[in-house]
Each structure stands twice: as structure tokens, then as C-alpha cells.
Coordinates of C-alpha atoms and ligand atoms in Angstrom, one line a residue:
X1 CA -12.3 -20.2 -10.9
X2 CA -13.0 -23.2 -8.6
X3 CA -9.4 -23.9 -8.2
X4 CA -8.8 -20.5 -6.6
X5 CA -10.6 -21.6 -3.7
X6 CA -7.6 -23.6 -2.5
X7 CA -6.1 -20.5 -1.8
X8 CA -4.5 -21.6 1.4
X9 CA -1.4 -22.9 -0.3
X10 CA 1.7 -21.5 1.3
X11 CA 3.4 -18.7 -0.4
X12 CA 6.3 -20.8 -0.9
X13 CA 6.1 -23.7 -3.2
X14 CA 7.7 -27.1 -3.1
X15 CA 11.1 -27.5 -4.9
X16 CA 9.1 -29.0 -7.7
X17 CA 11.9 -28.7 -10.2
X18 CA 15.2 -30.1 -9.5
X19 CA 18.1 -27.7 -9.0
X20 CA 19.7 -29.4 -11.8
X21 CA 17.0 -28.3 -14.3
X22 CA 17.3 -24.7 -12.6
X23 CA 21.0 -24.5 -14.4
X24 CA 19.7 -26.0 -17.6
X25 CA 19.5 -22.5 -19.4
X26 CA 18.6 -21.9 -23.1
X27 CA 21.7 -21.5 -25.3
X28 CA 20.0 -18.5 -27.0
X29 CA 19.6 -16.3 -24.0
X30 CA 17.5 -13.2 -24.4
X31 CA 15.6 -10.9 -22.2
X32 CA 12.2 -12.1 -20.9
X33 CA 9.3 -10.5 -22.8
X34 CA 5.6 -10.2 -21.9
X35 CA 3.5 -9.2 -24.8
X36 CA -0.2 -9.2 -25.8
X37 CA 0.3 -12.8 -27.1
X38 CA 1.5 -13.8 -23.6
X39 CA -1.7 -12.5 -21.9
X40 CA -3.8 -14.2 -24.9
X41 CA -2.1 -17.6 -24.3
X42 CA -2.4 -17.6 -20.6
X43 CA -2.8 -21.0 -19.4
X44 CA -3.8 -22.6 -16.0
X45 CA -0.8 -22.3 -13.5
X46 CA 0.2 -24.0 -10.7
X47 CA 1.1 -23.9 -7.0
X48 CA 2.1 -27.0 -5.1
X49 CA 0.3 -29.7 -7.0
X50 CA -3.0 -27.4 -7.4
X51 CA -3.7 -26.0 -10.7
X52 CA -4.9 -22.3 -10.6
X53 CA -6.8 -20.3 -13.0
X54 CA -6.3 -16.8 -12.9
X55 CA -5.7 -15.5 -16.5
X56 CA -6.7 -11.9 -16.7
X57 CA -7.8 -12.1 -20.2
X58 CA -10.7 -14.0 -19.2
X59 CA -12.7 -10.9 -18.3
X60 CA -10.7 -8.2 -20.0
X61 CA -10.6 -7.1 -23.5
X62 CA -7.4 -7.8 -24.9
X63 CA -8.0 -6.3 -28.0
X64 CA -6.0 -3.2 -27.2
X65 CA -3.0 -1.1 -28.2
X66 CA 0.1 -1.2 -26.1
X67 CA 1.6 2.1 -25.2
X68 CA 5.3 2.6 -24.1
X69 CA 5.7 3.7 -20.8
X70 CA 8.6 6.5 -20.4
X71 CA 8.8 7.4 -16.7
X72 CA 10.0 10.8 -17.0
X73 CA 7.6 11.7 -19.8
X74 CA 4.6 10.1 -18.1
X75 CA 5.1 11.5 -14.7
X76 CA 1.8 12.9 -13.5
X77 CA 2.7 15.5 -10.8
X78 CA 5.9 16.8 -9.0
X79 CA 7.9 14.7 -6.7
X80 CA 6.2 12.8 -4.0
X81 CA 7.7 11.4 -0.7
X82 CA 6.4 8.0 0.4
X83 CA 6.4 8.2 4.2
X84 CA 6.6 5.7 7.0
X85 CA 3.0 5.0 8.2
X86 CA 4.0 4.9 11.8
X87 CA 5.0 8.6 11.9
X88 CA 2.0 10.1 10.4
X89 CA 0.1 12.1 13.0
X90 CA -2.7 14.5 13.4
X91 CA -4.2 16.2 10.5
X92 CA -2.0 14.4 8.3
X93 CA -3.0 10.9 9.5
X94 CA -6.7 11.9 9.3
X95 CA -6.5 13.0 5.9
X96 CA -4.4 10.1 4.7
X97 CA -6.7 7.4 6.4
X98 CA -9.7 9.1 4.6
X99 CA -8.2 9.1 1.2
X100 CA -6.7 5.5 1.5
X101 CA -10.0 4.0 2.6
X102 CA -11.9 6.1 0.0
X103 CA -9.4 4.7 -2.6
X104 CA -9.9 1.1 -1.6
X105 CA -13.8 1.4 -1.4
X106 CA -13.7 2.8 -4.9
X107 CA -11.2 0.0 -6.2
X108 CA -13.2 -2.6 -4.6
X109 CA -16.3 -1.2 -6.2
X110 CA -14.9 -1.3 -9.8
X111 CA -16.5 -4.1 -12.1
X112 CA -14.2 -7.2 -12.5
X113 CA -13.7 -6.3 -16.3
X114 CA -11.8 -3.3 -15.3
X115 CA -8.2 -4.0 -15.1
X116 CA -7.8 -1.2 -12.2
X117 CA -10.3 -3.2 -9.9
X118 CA -8.9 -4.9 -6.9
X119 CA -10.0 -8.2 -8.3
X120 CA -7.8 -7.9 -11.4
X121 CA -4.8 -6.4 -9.5
X122 CA -5.2 -9.9 -7.6
X123 CA -5.3 -11.8 -11.0
X124 CA -2.4 -9.9 -12.3
X125 CA 0.0 -10.9 -9.6
X126 CA -1.4 -14.3 -9.5
X127 CA -0.9 -14.9 -13.3
X128 CA 2.7 -13.8 -13.2
X129 CA 3.4 -15.5 -10.1
X130 CA 2.0 -19.1 -10.7
X131 CA 3.3 -19.9 -14.3
X132 CA 0.2 -18.9 -16.0
X133 CA 2.1 -17.1 -18.5
X134 CA 4.0 -19.0 -21.3
X135 CA 7.0 -17.4 -22.7
X136 CA 5.9 -16.6 -26.2
X137 CA 6.9 -19.1 -28.9
X138 CA 7.9 -21.9 -26.3
X139 CA 6.1 -25.2 -25.6
X140 CA 3.1 -24.4 -23.3
X141 CA 3.9 -26.6 -20.6
X142 CA 4.7 -25.6 -16.9
X143 CA 8.4 -25.6 -17.8
X144 CA 8.6 -22.4 -19.8
X145 CA 6.3 -20.4 -17.9
X146 CA 7.0 -17.2 -15.9
X147 CA 7.3 -16.3 -12.5
X148 CA 8.1 -13.1 -11.0
X149 CA 9.4 -14.5 -7.8
X150 CA 12.8 -16.4 -7.1
X151 CA 14.9 -14.4 -9.6
X152 CA 16.3 -11.3 -10.4
X153 CA 13.0 -10.1 -11.7
X154 CA 11.5 -10.1 -8.2
X155 CA 12.5 -6.5 -7.2
X156 CA 11.9 -4.5 -10.5
X157 CA 8.6 -6.2 -11.3
X158 CA 7.0 -5.6 -7.9
X159 CA 8.4 -1.9 -8.2
X160 CA 6.6 -1.8 -11.4
X161 CA 3.4 -3.3 -10.2
X162 CA 3.0 -1.1 -6.9
X163 CA 3.9 2.1 -9.0
X164 CA 0.9 1.4 -11.2
X165 CA -1.2 0.5 -8.4
X166 CA -0.4 3.8 -6.9
X167 CA -1.2 5.6 -10.0
X168 CA -4.6 3.8 -10.1
X169 CA -5.3 5.0 -6.5
X170 CA -4.3 8.6 -7.5
X171 CA -6.8 8.4 -10.3
X172 CA -9.7 7.1 -8.3
X173 CA -9.2 9.8 -6.0
X174 CA -8.6 12.3 -8.5
X175 CA -5.3 13.3 -6.7
X176 CA -2.1 13.0 -8.6
X177 CA -0.3 13.9 -5.3
X178 CA -1.6 10.8 -3.5
X179 CA 1.1 8.8 -2.3
X180 CA 1.5 5.1 -1.1
X181 CA 3.2 5.3 2.1
X182 CA 5.1 2.4 3.4
X183 CA 5.0 -0.2 6.3
X184 CA 8.5 0.3 7.8
X185 CA 8.3 -3.4 9.3
X186 CA 12.1 -3.4 9.6
X187 CA 12.4 -0.5 11.9
X188 CA 12.6 -2.0 15.5
X189 CA 13.4 0.9 17.5
X190 CA 11.5 1.8 20.6
X191 CA 11.0 5.5 19.7
X192 CA 13.2 6.4 22.4
X193 CA 16.4 6.4 20.5
X194 CA 16.8 9.6 19.0
X195 CA 17.7 10.1 15.4
X196 CA 18.5 13.6 14.0
X197 CA 16.3 13.5 11.1
X198 CA 13.4 11.5 9.7
X199 CA 11.3 8.9 11.6
X200 CA 12.6 6.8 14.1
X201 CA 9.3 5.5 15.7
X202 CA 8.9 1.8 15.8
X203 CA 7.5 0.5 12.6
X204 CA 7.0 -3.1 13.4
X205 CA 3.4 -3.2 14.6
X206 CA 0.9 -4.2 11.9
X207 CA -0.1 -0.7 10.5
X208 CA -3.2 0.5 12.3
X209 CA -4.7 2.2 9.1
X210 CA -5.1 -1.3 7.7
X211 CA -6.4 -2.7 10.8
X212 CA -9.7 -1.2 11.2
X213 CA -12.3 -3.8 10.4
X214 CA -15.0 -1.2 9.5
X215 CA -13.1 0.0 6.5
X216 CA -12.1 -1.1 2.9
X217 CA -8.3 -1.5 3.9
X218 CA -9.0 -4.5 6.1
X219 CA -8.7 -8.0 5.0
X220 CA -10.7 -10.5 7.2
X221 CA -8.7 -13.7 6.4
X222 CA -5.4 -12.3 8.1
X223 CA -4.2 -14.2 10.8
X224 CA -5.4 -13.1 14.3
X225 CA -1.6 -12.4 15.3
X226 CA -2.1 -9.1 13.4
X227 CA -4.7 -8.1 15.7
X228 CA -3.1 -8.8 19.0
X229 CA -2.1 -5.5 20.7
X230 CA 1.7 -4.9 21.2
X231 CA 2.9 -8.0 19.2
X232 CA 5.2 -7.0 16.5
X233 CA 6.0 -8.6 13.1
X234 CA 8.3 -11.5 13.5
X235 CA 10.7 -11.5 10.4
X236 CA 12.0 -14.7 11.3
X237 CA 8.6 -16.3 11.2
X238 CA 9.1 -19.8 9.6
X239 CA 8.6 -19.7 5.7
X240 CA 6.5 -23.2 5.5
X241 CA 5.5 -25.5 2.9
X242 CA 2.4 -26.7 4.6
X243 CA -0.9 -25.3 3.8
X244 CA -2.1 -24.8 7.3
X245 CA -1.5 -21.5 9.2
X246 CA 1.3 -22.7 11.5
X247 CA 0.8 -22.0 15.2
X248 CA 4.1 -20.3 16.1
X249 CA 4.4 -18.7 19.6
X250 CA 3.9 -15.1 19.4
X251 CA 7.2 -13.2 20.1
X252 CA 6.9 -10.1 22.2
X253 CA 8.8 -6.8 21.6
X254 CA 11.7 -7.7 23.6
X255 CA 12.1 -11.1 22.0
X256 CA 11.3 -10.2 18.4
X257 CA 13.2 -6.9 18.1
X258 CA 16.6 -8.5 18.2
X259 CA 15.7 -11.3 15.9
X260 CA 14.2 -8.8 13.4
X261 CA 17.2 -6.5 13.4
X262 CA 19.7 -9.5 13.1
X263 CA 17.5 -11.1 10.0
X264 CA 17.4 -7.5 8.5
X265 CA 21.1 -7.1 9.0
X266 CA 21.7 -10.6 7.1
X267 CA 19.5 -9.6 4.5
X268 CA 21.0 -6.2 3.8
X269 CA 24.6 -7.3 4.4
X270 CA 27.1 -6.9 1.4
X271 CA 26.7 -10.0 -1.0
X272 CA 29.9 -11.4 -2.7
X273 CA 28.0 -11.7 -5.9
X274 CA 25.0 -9.9 -7.7
X275 CA 22.7 -12.9 -7.1
X276 CA 23.2 -12.7 -3.3
X277 CA 20.8 -9.8 -3.2
X278 CA 19.1 -9.6 -6.6
X279 CA 18.4 -13.2 -7.0
X280 CA 19.4 -15.6 -10.0
X281 CA 19.2 -14.6 -13.7
X282 CA 16.0 -15.6 -15.4
X283 CA 16.0 -15.2 -19.0
X284 CA 13.9 -16.2 -22.1
X285 CA 14.1 -19.8 -22.6
X286 CA 14.8 -20.6 -18.9
X287 CA 12.4 -22.9 -17.1
X288 CA 10.3 -21.2 -14.4
X289 CA 12.5 -20.8 -11.4
X290 CA 11.7 -23.0 -8.3
X291 CA 10.8 -21.1 -5.2
X292 CA 13.1 -21.1 -2.1
X293 CA 16.0 -21.4 -4.3
X294 CA 16.9 -18.7 -6.7
X295 CA 15.8 -15.4 -4.8
X296 CA 17.7 -12.6 -3.6
X297 CA 18.4 -12.1 0.2
X298 CA 15.3 -9.8 0.8
X299 CA 13.0 -12.4 -0.8
X300 CA 12.7 -15.1 1.6
X301 CA 13.4 -13.2 4.9
X302 CA 11.9 -10.5 5.4
X303 CA 9.5 -10.7 2.3
X304 CA 8.1 -14.3 2.6
X305 CA 8.2 -14.2 6.3
X306 CA 6.2 -11.2 6.5
X307 CA 3.6 -12.5 4.0
X308 CA 3.3 -15.8 6.1
X309 CA 3.1 -14.1 9.3
X310 CA 0.2 -11.8 8.1
X311 CA -1.5 -14.8 6.9
X312 CA -4.7 -15.4 4.9
X313 CA -4.5 -14.0 1.5
X314 CA -1.0 -12.7 2.0
X315 CA 0.2 -16.3 2.3
X316 CA -0.2 -17.3 -1.2
X317 CA 0.6 -15.5 -4.4
X318 CA -2.9 -16.3 -5.7
X319 CA -4.5 -13.8 -3.6
X320 CA -1.8 -11.6 -1.9
X321 CA -2.5 -8.7 -3.9
X322 CA -6.1 -8.8 -2.9
X323 CA -5.2 -7.7 0.7
X324 CA -4.6 -3.9 0.5
X325 CA -1.6 -4.3 3.1
X326 CA 0.4 -5.9 0.4
X327 CA 1.2 -2.6 -1.1
X328 CA 2.6 -0.7 1.8
X329 CA 4.7 -3.8 2.6
X330 CA 5.9 -4.0 -0.9
X331 CA 6.6 -0.4 -0.7
X332 CA 8.9 -1.0 1.9
X333 CA 10.8 -4.0 0.1
X334 CA 11.0 -1.3 -2.7
X335 CA 12.8 1.1 -0.3
X336 CA 14.9 -1.5 1.0
X337 CA 16.2 -2.0 -2.5
X338 CA 16.8 1.7 -2.9
X339 CA 18.5 2.0 0.6
X340 CA 20.8 -1.2 -0.1
X341 CA 21.9 0.8 -3.4
X342 CA 23.3 3.6 -1.2
X343 CA 25.0 1.7 1.6
X344 CA 28.2 1.6 0.1
X345 CA 30.7 -0.9 0.2
X346 CA 30.4 -1.4 -3.4
X347 CA 27.1 -2.8 -3.2
X348 CA 25.8 -0.6 -6.2
X349 CA 28.3 -2.2 -8.4
X350 CA 26.4 -5.7 -7.8
X351 CA 23.2 -4.4 -9.5
X352 CA 23.0 -6.5 -12.5
X353 CA 24.2 -4.6 -16.0
X354 CA 23.4 -7.9 -18.0
X355 CA 21.2 -6.7 -20.9
X356 CA 18.9 -9.7 -20.3
X357 CA 18.0 -8.0 -17.0
X358 CA 18.0 -4.4 -18.2
X359 CA 15.7 -5.0 -21.2
X360 CA 13.3 -7.5 -19.7
X361 CA 9.9 -6.3 -20.8
X362 CA 6.6 -6.3 -19.0
X363 CA 3.1 -5.2 -19.5
X364 CA 0.8 -3.6 -16.9
X365 CA -2.3 -1.7 -16.9
X366 CA -2.3 2.0 -16.1
X367 CA -4.8 4.4 -14.3
X368 CA -6.6 4.9 -17.5
X369 CA -7.0 1.3 -18.5
X370 CA -4.1 1.4 -21.1
X371 CA -1.7 -1.5 -21.2
X372 CA 2.0 0.0 -20.9
X373 CA 5.1 -1.5 -22.0
X374 CA 8.0 -1.1 -19.8
X375 CA 11.5 -2.6 -19.1
X376 CA 13.5 -3.1 -16.1
X377 CA 16.0 -0.5 -16.9
X378 CA 13.1 2.0 -16.8
X379 CA 12.5 1.6 -13.1
X380 CA 16.1 1.7 -11.8
X381 CA 15.8 5.3 -10.7
X382 CA 12.9 6.0 -8.5
X383 CA 13.5 9.8 -9.0
X384 CA 12.4 9.3 -12.6
X385 CA 9.3 7.7 -11.4
X386 CA 8.4 10.8 -9.4
X387 CA 9.0 9.5 -5.9
X388 CA 11.5 9.0 -3.1
X389 CA 11.3 7.6 0.5
X390 CA 11.2 9.5 3.9
X391 CA 14.4 8.9 5.9
X392 CA 13.9 6.4 8.6
X393 CA 16.2 5.2 11.3
X394 CA 17.8 2.2 9.2
X395 CA 20.5 2.0 11.9
X396 CA 18.0 -0.1 13.6
X397 CA 19.7 -3.1 11.7
X398 CA 22.7 -1.5 10.0
X399 CA 24.8 -1.7 12.8
X400 CA 23.7 -5.1 14.3
X401 CA 26.9 -7.0 15.3
X402 CA 25.4 -9.4 18.0
X403 CA 24.8 -12.4 15.8
X404 CA 23.4 -15.2 18.2
X405 CA 23.4 -17.7 15.2
X406 CA 19.8 -18.4 16.4
X407 CA 18.4 -16.3 13.7
X408 CA 20.3 -17.8 10.8
X409 CA 19.4 -21.2 11.8
X410 CA 15.9 -20.5 11.9
X411 CA 16.0 -18.9 8.6
X412 CA 16.6 -22.2 6.9
X413 CA 13.4 -23.2 5.2
X414 CA 11.8 -26.3 6.6
X415 CA 10.6 -29.4 4.8
X416 CA 7.0 -30.3 5.2
Ligands
NAG501 C1 -10.2 -5.2 -32.4 O1 -10.2 -3.6 -32.5 C2 -10.3 -3.4 -34.0 C3 -10.7 -1.8 -33.8 O2 -10.3 -1.3 -32.8 C4 -11.5 -3.8 -34.6 O3 -11.6 -3.4 -36.0 C5 -11.5 -5.3 -34.7 O4 -12.6 -6.0 -35.1 C6 -11.3 -5.8 -33.3 N1 -11.0 -7.4 -33.2 C7 -11.7 -8.2 -32.5 C8 -11.3 -9.7 -32.6 O5 -12.5 -7.8 -31.7
NAG502 C1 9.8 -30.4 -18.2 O1 11.0 -30.6 -18.6 C2 11.5 -31.9 -18.3 C3 12.7 -32.2 -18.6 O2 12.9 -32.0 -19.9 C4 10.3 -33.0 -18.7 O3 10.7 -34.3 -18.2 C5 8.9 -32.6 -18.1 O4 8.1 -33.6 -18.6 C6 8.6 -31.2 -18.6 N1 7.4 -30.8 -17.9 C7 6.3 -30.9 -18.7 C8 4.8 -30.3 -18.0 O5 6.1 -31.2 -19.9
NAG503 C1 -14.0 -5.5 14.7 O1 -13.2 -5.0 15.7 C2 -13.5 -4.9 17.1 C3 -12.7 -4.2 17.8 O2 -11.7 -3.4 17.3 C4 -14.3 -6.0 17.5 O3 -14.9 -5.7 18.8 C5 -15.2 -6.6 16.7 O4 -15.7 -8.0 17.1 C6 -14.7 -6.8 15.2 N1 -15.6 -7.2 14.4 C7 -15.4 -8.2 13.3 C8 -16.7 -8.4 12.4 O5 -14.4 -8.9 13.4
NAG504 C1 -6.0 -17.0 17.1 O1 -6.6 -18.2 16.5 C2 -6.3 -19.4 16.9 C3 -6.8 -20.5 16.1 O2 -6.8 -20.1 14.7 C4 -6.6 -19.6 18.5 O3 -6.1 -20.7 18.9 C5 -6.0 -18.2 19.1 O4 -6.5 -18.4 20.4 C6 -6.5 -17.1 18.5 N1 -5.7 -16.0 19.2 C7 -6.4 -14.8 19.6 C8 -5.6 -13.9 20.2 O5 -7.6 -14.9 19.1
NAG505 C1 26.0 -6.7 22.0 O1 26.3 -7.4 23.1 C2 26.9 -6.8 24.2 C3 26.9 -7.7 25.4 O2 25.6 -8.5 25.4 C4 26.2 -5.5 24.5 O3 26.8 -4.9 25.6 C5 26.0 -4.7 23.4 O4 25.4 -3.5 23.7 C6 25.5 -5.3 22.4 N1 25.5 -4.4 21.1 C7 24.3 -4.2 20.4 C8 24.6 -3.3 19.2 O5 23.2 -4.6 20.6

């Protein structure tokens, strides 16, 4: 575990592998498939030039039976609505804060041999995101490993992961109606703009529920940016290659909001082809995709920029899921995928229909410590998973037309 202390490696990795290698794909393409053998054959992964050790199986019993997960059959309760955190008020806010902090107290207290512990949630994402899992049957070198970033796997895998995380929170609270509300970081309205329905309060401030240093949802490694009053998230924050937390001037609301709206507009605009929004294909036999090349338009800005702006654990795939704010942030990324599918102009037709995407298969632990098998095609309809998202004022960025050009140049990744 010694190498995990080098955790302050940027979320974004060097382009270790050339673009040429990226397009060298296996002639016998097939869907990616994680099996018990993948878990058992886990190796040290890598990020930048560091070796990382985060195989979940070191502490977990892998002599288990995998059970298929069938969303409609395995739903726990009625339909749940994931709400925008900034619009919770009064009694609802009080109750939610109590439950959320209680759930993370319980999750942090689980032994590290429990796959539901926050520690194991951290290792699960780390192993999937640092090339620790070798594609079954292929040479155990860093080429034929897996990464759940920088390809069309990014959106569906993270949907699965936070869905099971939410079920674990429900189980720990013994409350199947408990819902993972989202950080509506893209909503840069000032609250004075009226919308006829839903939540139109600004969502760009670091969510207060996660920012009380006396509770279990707090993570002290976060950048002090997250604690400065009235400073919103900067979705154009540089996605850096360096290890240090960059000293970037704070942007106040009047400066950050136009930039955030423009960044969101660019991320959500209609792509010409599927990979613009979803990312490049990643199939069995392909080499691990290099970061900052193959991801879809949500992945670098706003997703990576958010991770880097929050800082601390959130800056690196090794530790990001050990910060409880990872989950409401990713619930919003998940929501943005759902919103994008309904924006029209033929966007929904760009969602991949390739069987190598639809049948890509993953294993994740559920709330009863059972390892569940599910495919990308099982999670494409969130109603089947029993949840939807509260309506918020997405017009914050949909109708943005005043491109200054400042943002798109700021959004080019910078070399070290
Ligand atoms: C795995 O579990 C089965 C029964 O659950 C047991 O018979 C077997 O010995 C176990 N194998 C190992 C390697 O522990
Ligand atoms: C990955 O593949 C490339 C090209 O085939 C090869 O040069 C390199 O040595 C491989 N990496 C490892 C760690 O084996
Ligand atoms: C916790 O936050 C309060 C303000 O909200 C601050 O005064 C205090 O110094 C913080 N404690 C630690 C240990 O950071
Ligand atoms: C945040 O931390 C940096 C150094 O890491 C320091 O220079 C800066 O003054 C701090 N800002 C606040 C508001 O505490
Ligand atoms: C775009 O800029 C013009 C001129 O600066 C301004 O009048 C208009 O309100 C802006 N539109 C939006 C959507 O912000």
C-alpha cells in the first residue's frame, strides 16, 4: 500500500501511449468483460510513472458466486427522485443531512474487508481506473488492462458504480427510499431568474451538506477553494498534468458564471458523431486508452475540471471515491447524460448501438456484499433502475450563444 501515498497525482495522466497505439485494435473485437478471474488476476496499476496497488481482492474473499443483476427485477422500492442539493430546504434538508451524515459514519466504520466500506469503494474505482485489471486471457502487461475513463465506458460504468453506492447507503440506513441527491454544478443562475417548474437556485457553490468539517461527509484534503465563501466552482479550471495543486486565481460569480455556462454549452452541444459525446470505443483486446484523448465531451470539462478544482483525493482516480462529494458530483454527470439524450436534434441517435458497448460486462458489489454482474445495456434507462432526476433550469447553459472564444482556448489541456 506504500505507493498509494503518492496520491497527489493529477486526475489526468500523461499521454503515455501514443495515439498510434490507440488505433491499433484487436481484429477479434468483443465486448469488455470483467469476471472473477479479472479480480483474481489484478496486478499493480500505474498512473503517471507511479505504480499503484489497489487490488480489492487483497482484503476481500473472492471465493464467491456472482449473481446477475436485472434492474427491473432487483429494484428495492418505488420510484425515487434524485434532487438538486441546493433546493433542499427546511425539514427536508434537515432530515437529509442527518441521514447522509449517518450513512457515511456507518460506511466509514465498516471493516476494510467489507466491500461496502468507503475504503473498498475507493479501491474498486482505483483498480478500474489505473490499469490494475488485465483483460482476461491477455498478456499481463500494462497494455491490455482496463480503464473506465477516456472511452465510451466512462458514462455507463460510473452510472453503475454510483447506483450500487446509493443502494449501500440505503442498506446502511435501513431505508430503501434514501436517494443520492446531486450537486447541480452546471446551474449558474442567480436564483432571480424564474423558471416555471423545478429548481432554479444556483447550484455552482460547493454543496454545504458536504462542507461541514464536523461530519462524516467532509474530506479534509480538499483544496481550500471549496471553503471560500461565495466562490463558485470553475468548470474551466485547468486540467493539469502536474502533481501540485495549481494556484489558479479564484473566479467570483460574475466572472465564473459566463465561463461555466459556455463550457457546459460546448460539452452538451450536438456532436457530429457518437464519440464526440460518448468517447472512443474500447473493446476487448484494445490497449488501455490514454487519458485526455478518447473521452467524450463531458469527461474533461466539466468532469475533470471539477475533480481538479475540488482538489485533494478528488484530483486522482486512486482516491477520488474516498471523498463523499464524488457521488453527488457524479450523479450530476449521470443526469447530464440523461438530459443530453432528451435535448433533441437527433442526439439520442448518437448513443452507441454497437454490441461491443451494449454487452460490455462489469462486476460490482451490492448492498448485501454480493458480487453482481451487469451489462451496459442494463443501465441505459434510469427508470428501470428506479430513479429519475428533479427538473432543474438547464436553460442556464442550453441557450448560451455568446461564445467569447476565451473558454475554448482555456479548455485545451496544458502540457507539463
Ligand atoms: C470456496 O468455497 C467453497 C464452498 O463455498 C469451498 O468448498 C471451497 O473450499 C472454497 N475454496 C477456497 C479456495 O477457499
Ligand atoms: C505495450 O506494447 C508496445 C507495442 O507493442 C510494446 O512496445 C510495449 O513494450 C508494451 N508494454 C509492455 C509493458 O509490455
Ligand atoms: C472547521 O470549520 C470551522 C468554520 O466552519 C473553522 O473555524 C475550524 O477551524 C475548522 N476546523 C478544522 C479542524 O478545520
Ligand atoms: C489556500 O491555501 C493556499 C496554499 O495552499 C494559500 O496560499 C491560500 O492563502 C489559502 N487560501 C485561503 C483562503 O485560505
Ligand atoms: C449576448 O451578448 C449581448 C451583447 O453583449 C447581450 O445583449 C445578450 O444579452 C447576451 N446574450 C446572452 C444569452 O447572454
